[in-house]
Short mmCIF file of C-alpha atoms and ligand atoms in Angstrom, two decimals:
data_model
loop_
_atom_site.label_atom_id
_atom_site.label_comp_id
_atom_site.label_asym_id
_atom_site.label_seq_id
_atom_site.Cartn_x
_atom_site.Cartn_y
_atom_site.Cartn_z
CA MET A 134 -0.87 47.87 16.85
CA ASP A 135 -4.44 48.84 16.54
CA THR A 136 -5.74 47.89 20.07
CA THR A 137 -9.48 48.87 19.24
CA LYS A 138 -9.42 46.59 16.20
CA LEU A 139 -7.83 43.81 18.24
CA SER A 140 -10.49 44.08 20.95
CA GLU A 141 -13.23 44.17 18.34
CA LEU A 142 -11.50 40.97 16.84
CA ILE A 143 -11.24 39.27 20.27
CA GLY A 144 -15.18 40.29 20.75
CA LEU A 145 -15.94 38.41 17.62
CA SER A 146 -13.99 35.27 18.78
CA LEU A 147 -15.91 35.46 22.23
CA ASN A 148 -19.30 35.61 20.20
CA ALA A 149 -18.39 32.63 18.26
CA GLN A 150 -17.82 30.70 21.46
CA GLN A 151 -21.24 31.74 22.68
CA GLN A 152 -22.93 30.69 19.35
CA PHE A 153 -21.04 27.44 19.72
CA ARG A 154 -22.15 26.76 23.28
CA SER A 155 -25.70 27.56 22.53
CA ARG A 156 -26.14 24.48 20.30
CA TRP A 157 -26.23 22.50 23.48
CA GLU A 158 -28.41 22.82 26.37
CA GLU A 159 -27.34 25.44 28.96
CA MET A 160 -25.07 24.52 31.78
CA ASN A 161 -23.60 26.21 34.82
CA ASP A 162 -20.11 25.88 35.67
CA ASP A 163 -19.22 23.86 38.86
CA GLU A 164 -18.60 26.03 41.98
CA SER A 165 -15.09 24.27 42.12
CA VAL A 166 -13.97 26.30 38.97
CA PHE A 167 -15.65 29.66 40.03
CA LEU A 168 -13.55 32.65 40.27
CA SER A 169 -14.78 35.89 41.13
CA SER A 170 -14.43 38.82 38.66
CA ASP A 171 -12.55 40.68 41.29
CA SER A 172 -10.03 38.03 42.10
CA SER A 173 -9.46 37.25 38.40
CA LYS A 174 -8.78 41.00 37.94
CA ALA A 175 -6.48 41.08 40.75
CA ILE A 176 -4.55 38.18 39.36
CA LEU A 177 -4.26 39.65 36.13
CA LYS A 178 -3.14 42.81 37.37
CA LYS A 179 -0.20 40.96 39.37
CA LEU A 180 0.56 39.23 36.10
CA GLU A 181 0.75 42.41 34.12
CA GLU A 182 3.32 43.73 36.79
CA LYS A 183 5.44 40.57 36.25
CA LEU A 184 5.31 40.78 32.52
CA ALA A 185 6.69 44.43 32.59
CA ASP A 186 10.00 42.67 32.94
CA ASN A 187 10.38 42.39 29.05
CA TYR A 188 11.98 43.89 26.11
CA PRO A 189 9.83 45.77 23.48
CA PHE A 190 9.76 42.90 20.91
CA PHE A 191 7.01 44.84 18.92
CA HIS A 192 9.00 47.96 18.36
CA PRO A 193 11.61 48.49 15.73
CA ARG A 194 13.92 49.66 18.78
CA TYR A 195 14.08 46.09 19.45
CA ALA A 196 16.72 44.79 16.86
CA GLY A 197 18.03 41.99 18.79
CA GLN A 198 16.98 38.23 18.48
CA MET A 199 14.38 36.65 16.18
CA LEU A 200 11.43 37.80 18.11
CA LYS A 201 8.27 39.65 17.39
CA PRO A 202 4.67 39.47 18.62
CA PRO A 203 1.95 37.47 16.36
CA HIS A 204 -0.15 39.55 14.05
CA GLN A 205 -3.59 40.27 15.70
CA ILE A 206 -5.60 38.23 13.05
CA ALA A 207 -3.45 35.23 14.51
CA MET A 208 -4.25 36.17 18.15
CA ALA A 209 -7.91 36.61 17.50
CA ALA A 210 -8.19 33.37 15.71
CA TYR A 211 -6.10 31.53 18.15
CA MET A 212 -8.42 32.76 20.82
CA MET A 213 -11.39 31.92 18.83
CA ALA A 214 -10.08 28.12 18.43
CA MET A 215 -8.54 28.02 21.97
CA GLN A 216 -11.92 28.27 23.73
CA ILE A 217 -12.93 24.99 22.00
CA ASN A 218 -9.37 23.60 22.71
CA PRO A 219 -9.38 21.10 20.06
CA ASN A 220 -6.48 18.78 19.91
CA ASN A 221 -4.82 18.13 16.48
CA HIS A 222 -3.41 14.78 17.52
CA ALA A 223 -6.66 12.83 16.30
CA LEU A 224 -9.59 13.53 14.02
CA ASP A 225 -11.93 13.25 16.93
CA GLY A 226 -9.83 15.44 19.05
CA GLY A 227 -9.87 18.44 16.49
CA PRO A 228 -12.02 17.34 13.24
CA ALA A 229 -12.17 21.20 12.10
CA THR A 230 -8.71 22.22 13.07
CA ALA A 231 -7.10 19.10 11.39
CA LYS A 232 -8.58 19.99 8.20
CA LEU A 233 -7.11 23.36 8.56
CA GLU A 234 -3.79 22.06 9.46
CA LEU A 235 -3.99 19.93 6.25
CA GLU A 236 -4.79 22.98 4.37
CA VAL A 237 -1.72 25.13 5.62
CA VAL A 238 0.60 22.34 5.34
CA ALA A 239 -0.38 21.86 1.68
CA LYS A 240 0.43 25.46 1.08
CA PHE A 241 3.76 25.19 2.42
CA ALA A 242 4.47 22.12 0.36
CA ARG A 243 3.28 24.04 -2.84
CA MET A 244 5.34 27.03 -1.85
CA PHE A 245 8.39 24.63 -1.80
CA GLY A 246 7.36 22.82 -4.85
CA TYR A 247 6.63 19.38 -3.37
CA GLN A 248 4.14 17.24 -5.47
CA ASN A 249 3.41 14.40 -3.17
CA PHE A 250 4.29 14.58 0.56
CA ILE A 251 3.43 14.25 3.97
CA GLY A 252 3.68 16.83 6.53
CA HIS A 253 2.20 18.30 9.61
CA LEU A 254 2.71 21.13 12.20
CA THR A 255 4.73 20.55 15.41
CA SER A 256 5.39 22.58 18.59
CA SER A 257 8.79 23.89 17.43
CA GLY A 258 11.30 23.89 14.80
CA THR A 259 13.38 21.68 17.09
CA ILE A 260 10.68 19.01 17.25
CA ALA A 261 10.14 19.37 13.43
CA ASN A 262 13.91 18.78 13.06
CA LEU A 263 13.93 15.87 15.26
CA GLU A 264 11.30 14.19 13.28
CA ALA A 265 13.56 14.71 10.13
CA LEU A 266 16.62 13.35 12.03
CA TRP A 267 14.47 10.42 13.36
CA VAL A 268 13.24 9.35 9.87
CA ALA A 269 16.95 9.83 8.60
CA LYS A 270 18.25 7.49 11.34
CA SER A 271 15.45 5.01 10.67
CA LEU A 272 16.32 4.80 6.98
CA HIS A 273 20.12 4.73 7.51
CA PRO A 274 20.59 3.38 10.97
CA GLN A 275 24.15 2.67 10.77
CA MET A 276 25.38 5.97 8.94
CA LYS A 277 26.21 9.41 10.18
CA ILE A 278 24.13 12.65 9.99
CA ALA A 279 26.22 15.30 8.86
CA PHE A 280 26.07 18.98 9.47
CA THR A 281 28.30 22.03 9.70
CA TYR A 282 29.28 24.23 12.74
CA SER A 283 26.57 27.01 11.50
CA THR A 284 23.67 24.42 11.91
CA HIS A 285 21.33 25.14 14.86
CA TYR A 286 22.75 23.58 18.20
CA THR A 287 19.68 21.43 18.58
CA HIS A 288 20.53 19.21 15.63
CA ARG A 289 23.42 17.77 17.82
CA ARG A 290 21.30 17.63 21.04
CA MET A 291 18.64 15.54 19.07
CA CYS A 292 21.00 13.31 17.51
CA LYS A 293 21.97 12.38 21.03
CA VAL A 294 18.48 11.96 22.06
CA ILE A 295 17.66 9.51 19.01
CA GLY A 296 21.25 7.80 19.42
CA ALA A 297 22.31 8.73 15.84
CA PRO A 298 25.79 8.96 15.13
CA TYR A 299 26.77 12.43 13.65
CA VAL A 300 29.66 14.29 12.34
CA VAL A 301 30.19 18.09 12.48
CA LEU A 302 31.84 19.18 9.31
CA ASP A 303 34.03 22.62 8.82
CA SER A 304 32.47 23.11 5.46
CA PHE A 305 30.52 21.11 2.64
CA ASP A 306 33.93 21.59 0.54
CA ASP A 307 35.24 18.18 -0.84
CA LEU A 308 31.91 16.61 0.01
CA GLU A 309 32.22 13.36 -2.04
CA LYS A 310 35.53 12.59 -0.06
CA LYS A 311 33.71 13.33 3.26
CA ILE A 312 30.79 11.14 2.65
CA GLU A 313 33.02 8.10 2.02
CA GLU A 314 35.29 9.12 4.81
CA HIS A 315 32.72 9.59 7.50
CA SER A 316 30.17 7.09 6.15
CA ILE A 317 27.43 9.94 5.81
CA GLY A 318 23.77 8.80 5.17
CA THR A 319 22.14 12.26 5.84
CA ILE A 320 23.23 15.66 5.25
CA VAL A 321 21.50 18.46 6.98
CA VAL A 322 21.65 21.92 5.09
CA THR A 323 20.69 25.19 6.62
CA LEU A 324 18.79 27.85 4.65
CA GLY A 325 18.96 30.93 6.83
CA THR A 326 21.67 29.95 9.65
CA THR A 327 20.33 31.38 13.18
CA SER A 328 23.37 33.57 13.79
CA THR A 329 23.98 35.14 10.30
CA GLY A 330 20.99 34.17 8.23
CA LYS A 331 23.43 32.71 5.70
CA PHE A 332 22.19 29.92 3.05
CA GLU A 333 24.27 26.75 2.84
CA PRO A 334 24.57 25.68 -0.84
CA LEU A 335 21.71 23.27 -1.16
CA HIS A 336 21.95 23.39 -4.68
CA ASP A 337 25.54 22.30 -4.98
CA ILE A 338 25.23 19.72 -2.27
CA LEU A 339 21.97 18.03 -3.61
CA PRO A 340 23.70 16.33 -6.84
CA ILE A 341 26.56 14.93 -4.90
CA ALA A 342 24.27 13.59 -2.30
CA ARG A 343 22.06 12.03 -4.90
CA ALA A 344 25.00 10.50 -6.47
CA HIS A 345 25.81 8.76 -3.23
CA GLY A 346 22.45 7.81 -1.91
CA VAL A 347 22.53 10.27 0.73
CA ARG A 348 19.56 11.89 2.30
CA VAL A 349 19.25 15.59 2.38
CA HIS A 350 17.13 17.48 5.05
CA ALA A 351 16.94 21.37 4.44
CA ASP A 352 16.58 23.17 7.91
CA ALA A 353 14.68 26.30 6.58
CA ALA A 354 13.11 27.20 9.99
CA TYR A 355 14.02 30.67 9.70
CA GLY A 356 14.66 31.33 6.03
CA GLY A 357 12.05 29.09 4.60
CA PHE A 358 9.45 31.88 3.91
CA PHE A 359 11.99 33.82 1.65
CA THR A 360 11.43 31.13 -0.91
CA LEU A 361 8.48 33.45 -1.83
CA LEU A 362 11.05 35.97 -2.97
CA ALA A 363 13.07 33.37 -5.14
CA ARG A 364 10.99 33.80 -8.42
CA GLN A 365 10.78 37.31 -8.71
CA LYS A 366 11.89 39.32 -11.61
CA LYS A 367 13.74 41.84 -9.55
CA LEU A 368 15.82 39.50 -7.08
CA ILE A 369 16.69 40.75 -3.73
CA VAL A 370 17.68 37.20 -2.47
CA ASP A 371 20.00 34.59 -4.00
CA PRO A 372 17.49 32.18 -5.29
CA GLN A 373 19.52 29.22 -6.24
CA ALA A 374 19.10 27.31 -2.76
CA PHE A 375 15.54 27.92 -2.65
CA LEU A 376 14.65 26.83 -5.94
CA ALA A 377 16.56 23.45 -5.14
CA LEU A 378 14.15 22.87 -2.05
CA ASN A 379 11.82 20.80 -4.07
CA ASP A 380 14.29 18.20 -4.29
CA ALA A 381 15.14 18.02 -0.55
CA ASP A 382 14.05 15.00 1.08
CA SER A 383 12.60 16.99 4.01
CA ILE A 384 11.97 20.52 4.96
CA VAL A 385 11.37 22.41 8.19
CA ILE A 386 9.90 25.73 8.44
CA ASP A 387 8.83 27.74 11.49
CA PRO A 388 5.68 29.71 11.27
CA HIS A 389 6.33 31.06 14.67
CA LYS A 390 9.39 32.90 13.29
CA HIS A 391 8.40 34.58 10.03
CA GLY A 392 4.86 33.39 9.78
CA LEU A 393 3.52 35.95 12.10
CA GLN A 394 2.40 33.19 14.65
CA PRO A 395 2.63 32.83 18.38
CA TYR A 396 5.37 30.39 19.57
CA GLY A 397 4.22 26.92 19.45
CA CYS A 398 4.15 26.47 15.57
CA GLY A 399 6.79 24.66 13.65
CA CYS A 400 6.24 22.48 10.46
CA ILE A 401 7.95 19.40 8.86
CA LEU A 402 7.27 18.39 5.34
CA PHE A 403 8.79 15.25 3.81
CA LYS A 404 8.81 14.68 0.01
CA ASP A 405 8.27 10.86 0.10
CA PRO A 406 4.91 10.30 1.60
CA SER A 407 5.95 6.38 2.19
CA VAL A 408 7.97 7.49 5.16
CA GLY A 409 4.82 7.58 6.89
CA LYS A 410 5.09 4.05 7.53
CA LEU A 411 7.96 4.48 9.87
CA TYR A 412 5.56 5.96 12.42
CA LYS A 413 2.92 3.05 12.36
CA HIS A 414 1.73 2.38 15.84
CA ASP A 415 -1.28 0.60 17.00
CA SER A 416 -1.90 2.60 20.22
CA PRO A 417 -4.83 0.98 21.98
CA TYR A 418 -6.14 4.34 23.47
CA THR A 419 -6.09 6.22 20.06
CA TYR A 420 -9.65 6.36 19.10
CA PHE A 421 -10.26 6.09 15.40
CA THR A 422 -13.53 7.68 14.18
CA SER A 423 -12.69 8.03 10.58
CA ALA A 424 -10.59 6.07 7.78
CA ASP A 425 -8.99 9.16 7.09
CA LEU A 426 -5.23 9.70 8.32
CA HIS A 427 -4.92 11.09 11.93
CA LEU A 428 -2.32 13.78 11.84
CA GLY A 429 -1.17 11.68 15.20
CA GLU A 430 -0.30 8.71 13.22
CA ILE A 431 2.56 10.54 11.37
CA SER A 432 3.66 12.85 14.24
CA LEU A 433 6.21 12.07 17.00
CA GLU A 434 4.35 14.36 19.34
CA CYS A 435 0.67 13.51 20.81
CA SER A 436 -1.35 16.45 21.98
CA ARG A 437 -0.89 19.64 19.75
CA PRO A 438 -3.12 22.83 19.82
CA GLY A 439 -5.79 22.93 17.15
CA ALA A 440 -5.73 26.49 17.89
CA ALA A 441 -2.23 26.91 16.35
CA ALA A 442 -3.61 25.49 12.97
CA ALA A 443 -6.65 27.89 13.06
CA SER A 444 -4.42 30.83 13.96
CA LEU A 445 -2.12 29.94 11.14
CA TRP A 446 -5.01 29.32 8.61
CA ALA A 447 -6.43 32.74 9.21
CA THR A 448 -3.16 34.46 8.89
CA LEU A 449 -2.43 32.67 5.54
CA GLU A 450 -5.93 34.01 4.49
CA ALA A 451 -5.05 37.44 5.21
CA PHE A 452 -1.36 37.28 4.25
CA PRO A 453 -1.22 34.91 1.37
CA LEU A 454 2.24 33.06 0.48
CA GLU A 455 2.86 35.29 -2.49
CA ALA A 456 5.84 37.40 -3.41
CA ASP A 457 4.47 40.80 -4.02
CA ARG A 458 1.64 40.86 -1.48
CA GLY A 459 0.94 39.35 1.92
CA LEU A 460 4.04 37.44 3.66
CA GLY A 461 6.18 38.15 0.55
CA LEU A 462 5.57 42.18 0.74
CA ILE A 463 6.53 41.68 4.53
CA LEU A 464 9.70 39.82 3.75
CA THR A 465 10.73 42.12 0.96
CA LYS A 466 10.70 44.97 3.60
CA THR A 467 12.81 43.23 6.15
CA ARG A 468 15.23 42.13 3.47
CA GLN A 469 15.44 45.72 2.60
CA ALA A 470 15.85 46.87 5.87
CA ALA A 471 18.75 44.64 6.05
CA MET A 472 20.52 45.67 2.90
CA LYS A 473 19.88 49.46 4.04
CA PHE A 474 21.56 48.74 7.29
CA SER A 475 24.44 47.01 5.54
CA GLN A 476 24.83 49.73 3.27
CA LEU A 477 24.84 52.31 6.15
CA ILE A 478 27.45 50.19 8.19
CA SER A 479 29.80 50.40 5.05
CA THR A 480 29.88 54.08 5.26
CA SER A 481 30.83 53.96 9.12
CA ASP A 482 34.13 55.07 10.59
CA TYR A 483 33.16 53.15 13.69
CA PHE A 484 31.82 49.92 12.40
CA LEU A 485 32.69 47.12 10.07
CA GLU A 486 30.32 44.38 8.75
CA TYR A 487 31.03 40.78 9.81
CA THR A 488 29.23 39.17 6.87
CA PRO A 489 26.99 40.71 4.25
CA PRO A 490 23.48 39.58 4.86
CA ASP A 491 21.82 36.73 2.90
CA LEU A 492 18.41 37.51 4.53
CA ASP A 493 17.34 40.23 7.09
CA ILE A 494 20.03 39.50 9.85
CA VAL A 495 22.93 42.01 10.04
CA THR A 496 26.30 41.18 11.83
CA TYR A 497 28.88 43.93 12.55
CA PHE A 498 31.37 45.06 15.02
CA PRO A 499 32.96 48.14 16.44
CA ARG A 500 36.41 48.92 14.81
CA THR A 501 38.45 49.50 18.13
CA LYS A 502 41.70 51.50 17.98
CA LEU A 503 43.77 48.48 19.21
CA PHE A 504 42.12 46.13 16.68
CA SER A 505 42.12 42.90 18.53
CA ALA A 506 39.49 40.22 19.39
CA SER A 507 39.62 41.08 23.11
CA GLU A 508 39.24 44.99 22.42
CA VAL A 509 36.27 44.36 20.11
CA SER A 510 34.57 41.86 22.37
CA GLN A 511 34.76 44.46 25.21
CA ALA A 512 33.36 47.21 23.16
CA THR A 513 30.75 44.99 21.86
CA GLU A 514 29.50 44.03 25.15
CA LYS A 515 29.66 47.92 26.39
CA ILE A 516 27.77 49.00 23.30
CA PHE A 517 25.06 46.49 23.90
CA ILE A 518 24.58 47.12 27.52
CA ASP A 519 24.83 51.02 27.20
CA LEU A 520 22.51 51.26 24.21
CA MET A 521 19.93 48.98 25.91
CA ASN A 522 20.01 51.05 29.08
CA HIS A 523 20.19 54.51 27.27
CA PRO A 524 18.10 56.96 29.52
CA VAL A 525 16.23 58.48 26.44
CA HIS A 526 16.04 56.18 23.57
CA PRO A 527 17.25 52.68 24.52
CA LEU A 528 18.03 50.32 21.67
CA TYR A 529 18.10 46.77 21.81
CA LEU A 530 20.62 44.63 19.77
CA ALA A 531 21.89 41.18 20.50
CA THR A 532 25.58 39.81 20.46
CA LEU A 533 26.95 36.70 18.78
CA ASN A 534 30.39 34.91 19.40
CA VAL A 535 32.24 34.34 16.08
CA ASP A 536 35.66 32.54 15.42
CA SER A 537 38.19 35.35 15.51
CA VAL A 538 40.12 33.86 12.60
CA SER A 539 36.93 34.37 10.37
CA ILE A 540 37.36 38.22 11.09
CA GLN A 541 41.10 38.14 10.43
CA LYS A 542 40.43 36.68 6.94
CA LYS A 543 38.65 39.82 5.86
CA ASN A 544 40.70 42.11 8.09
CA PRO A 545 44.38 41.07 7.98
CA LYS A 546 45.32 43.65 10.62
CA PHE A 547 42.91 42.11 13.18
CA ILE A 548 44.78 40.58 16.20
CA CYS A 549 43.41 37.17 17.07
CA ASP A 550 44.50 37.24 20.76
CA ILE A 551 41.61 35.13 21.91
CA PRO A 552 39.77 32.38 19.73
CA THR A 553 36.21 33.87 19.78
CA THR A 554 35.12 37.48 19.29
CA LYS A 555 31.76 38.89 20.56
CA ILE A 556 30.30 40.96 17.82
CA LEU A 557 26.88 42.53 17.25
CA ARG A 558 23.86 41.00 15.49
CA SER A 559 20.54 42.61 14.59
CA VAL A 560 17.68 40.56 13.16
CA LEU A 561 15.62 43.16 11.51
CA MET A 562 12.35 40.93 11.05
CA LYS A 563 9.70 43.50 11.26
CA PRO A 564 8.63 45.60 8.27
CA GLU A 565 8.84 48.56 10.35
CA HIS A 566 12.52 48.15 10.57
CA LEU A 567 12.79 49.61 7.03
CA ASP A 568 11.96 53.21 7.88
CA PHE A 569 13.72 52.88 11.34
CA VAL A 570 16.94 51.60 10.14
CA PRO A 571 18.49 55.05 9.66
CA THR A 572 17.59 55.81 13.42
CA ILE A 573 19.27 52.90 14.62
CA PHE A 574 22.45 53.56 12.77
CA ALA A 575 22.34 57.14 13.83
CA GLU A 576 22.33 56.09 17.33
CA LEU A 577 24.92 53.77 17.03
CA GLU A 578 27.17 56.37 15.32
CA GLU A 579 26.47 59.08 17.86
CA TYR A 580 27.48 56.35 20.78
CA ALA A 581 30.59 55.38 18.98
CA ARG A 582 31.79 58.80 18.37
CA THR A 583 32.37 59.42 22.07
CA ASN A 584 32.84 56.10 23.38
CA ILE A 585 34.86 53.83 21.06
CA LYS A 586 38.38 53.76 21.70
C1 PLP B 769 15.05 28.74 15.33
C2 PLP B 769 15.78 27.58 14.53
C3 PLP B 769 15.67 26.22 14.94
C4 PLP B 769 15.05 25.89 16.51
O1 PLP B 769 13.58 26.16 16.34
P1 PLP B 769 12.82 26.55 17.53
O2 PLP B 769 11.53 26.74 16.91
O3 PLP B 769 13.16 27.48 18.18
O4 PLP B 769 12.74 25.17 18.60
C5 PLP B 769 16.26 25.37 14.23
N1 PLP B 769 16.91 25.66 13.15
C6 PLP B 769 17.03 27.03 12.71
C7 PLP B 769 17.89 27.45 11.53
C8 PLP B 769 16.58 28.01 13.39
O5 PLP B 769 16.67 29.22 13.06
#
């Protein structure tokens, strides 16, 4: 990252604050909040030392979990707005940033093909999903919310929070029968599962759900931005599920995953604006200064950072939601990185792919001599630890536990001596991964040559 450019941008955001303050008469900070320059610096120095205990999320050597720093335009914009500290709960808490929020949310809605909609930012994908589940439960109070084992674990947790009955399906096969059998009122479909980045077949599920009056919620927290690549001529993602998104009842997307944002930014969209009535409350302390809708009126959360909306707005100005430039170009590269890595693994004598990547997440495991779940798990753990602690060129991967039988299905010789197998997982979510993937592969191979038995 160009830190000179960043400090210039941060400088602009500090100037903006000076300009803003100069509109009012000068004031001195109270002595109770005074902090000398020396003690501030000493504290920050201490913090720097504590923060050193981290992995290099910014670097392509980090090919583990879904983590990367925000873009510098996001940091500078966040900083600019944070100094004012608007609260997007109500229009009088953050008049300017509420407008920015409406603007960015409308951009997402357009990307998914929603015409009429309501939606807003949230502090995370979990809270955005909670909102969708809460609306689902309000509309079908007695019926179950259904999802599969691949669904993010927080759906189960949030169903418990709202007291909604739920059922975990082994698949969406025989869906009609399952809808009747379990009295299903809502189906959660994931586009880009957190573990392997797979798409669940939204396009197949929707017609069946519609025929039975069942709601469909699309959890596209991770995969949602890949919608940008679904209308290209030369396709590098399977477009079917994305093209069906405009028919889902609600959609969640996480700008703090693939939208270059700092944490604290999820988004929920509802296709039918009339669900807004479910939120209706007459909170006496909510101060209305305008007839316009306050975002807090259609949100389960109260206070939310207006700075998050400002940061996202600025980022989308720089990196528009388009296929061949802006965010689309970044995603094209991360997707290509995964395809390249997957291709390299197919040439390996030491590794096997677990499942072909739908997005930019690659899952693979070492081919041990005694080809059993326990041996593969042990070798995986060893690779994970040893590579991370490599004295010269550390490599940071992640691990994932999968059902041993799912490996045996594709590899009949695989011995299922324990029910789950630990495998390797790499989220290649940085465009820099595209050029770096051969290095990652070469280092894995070099390690395996001498260490995998
Ligand atoms: C990350 C993720 C979530 C949870 O979102 P948070 O922002 O981490 O709370 C939910 N669903 C999917 C598919 C995810 O990838």
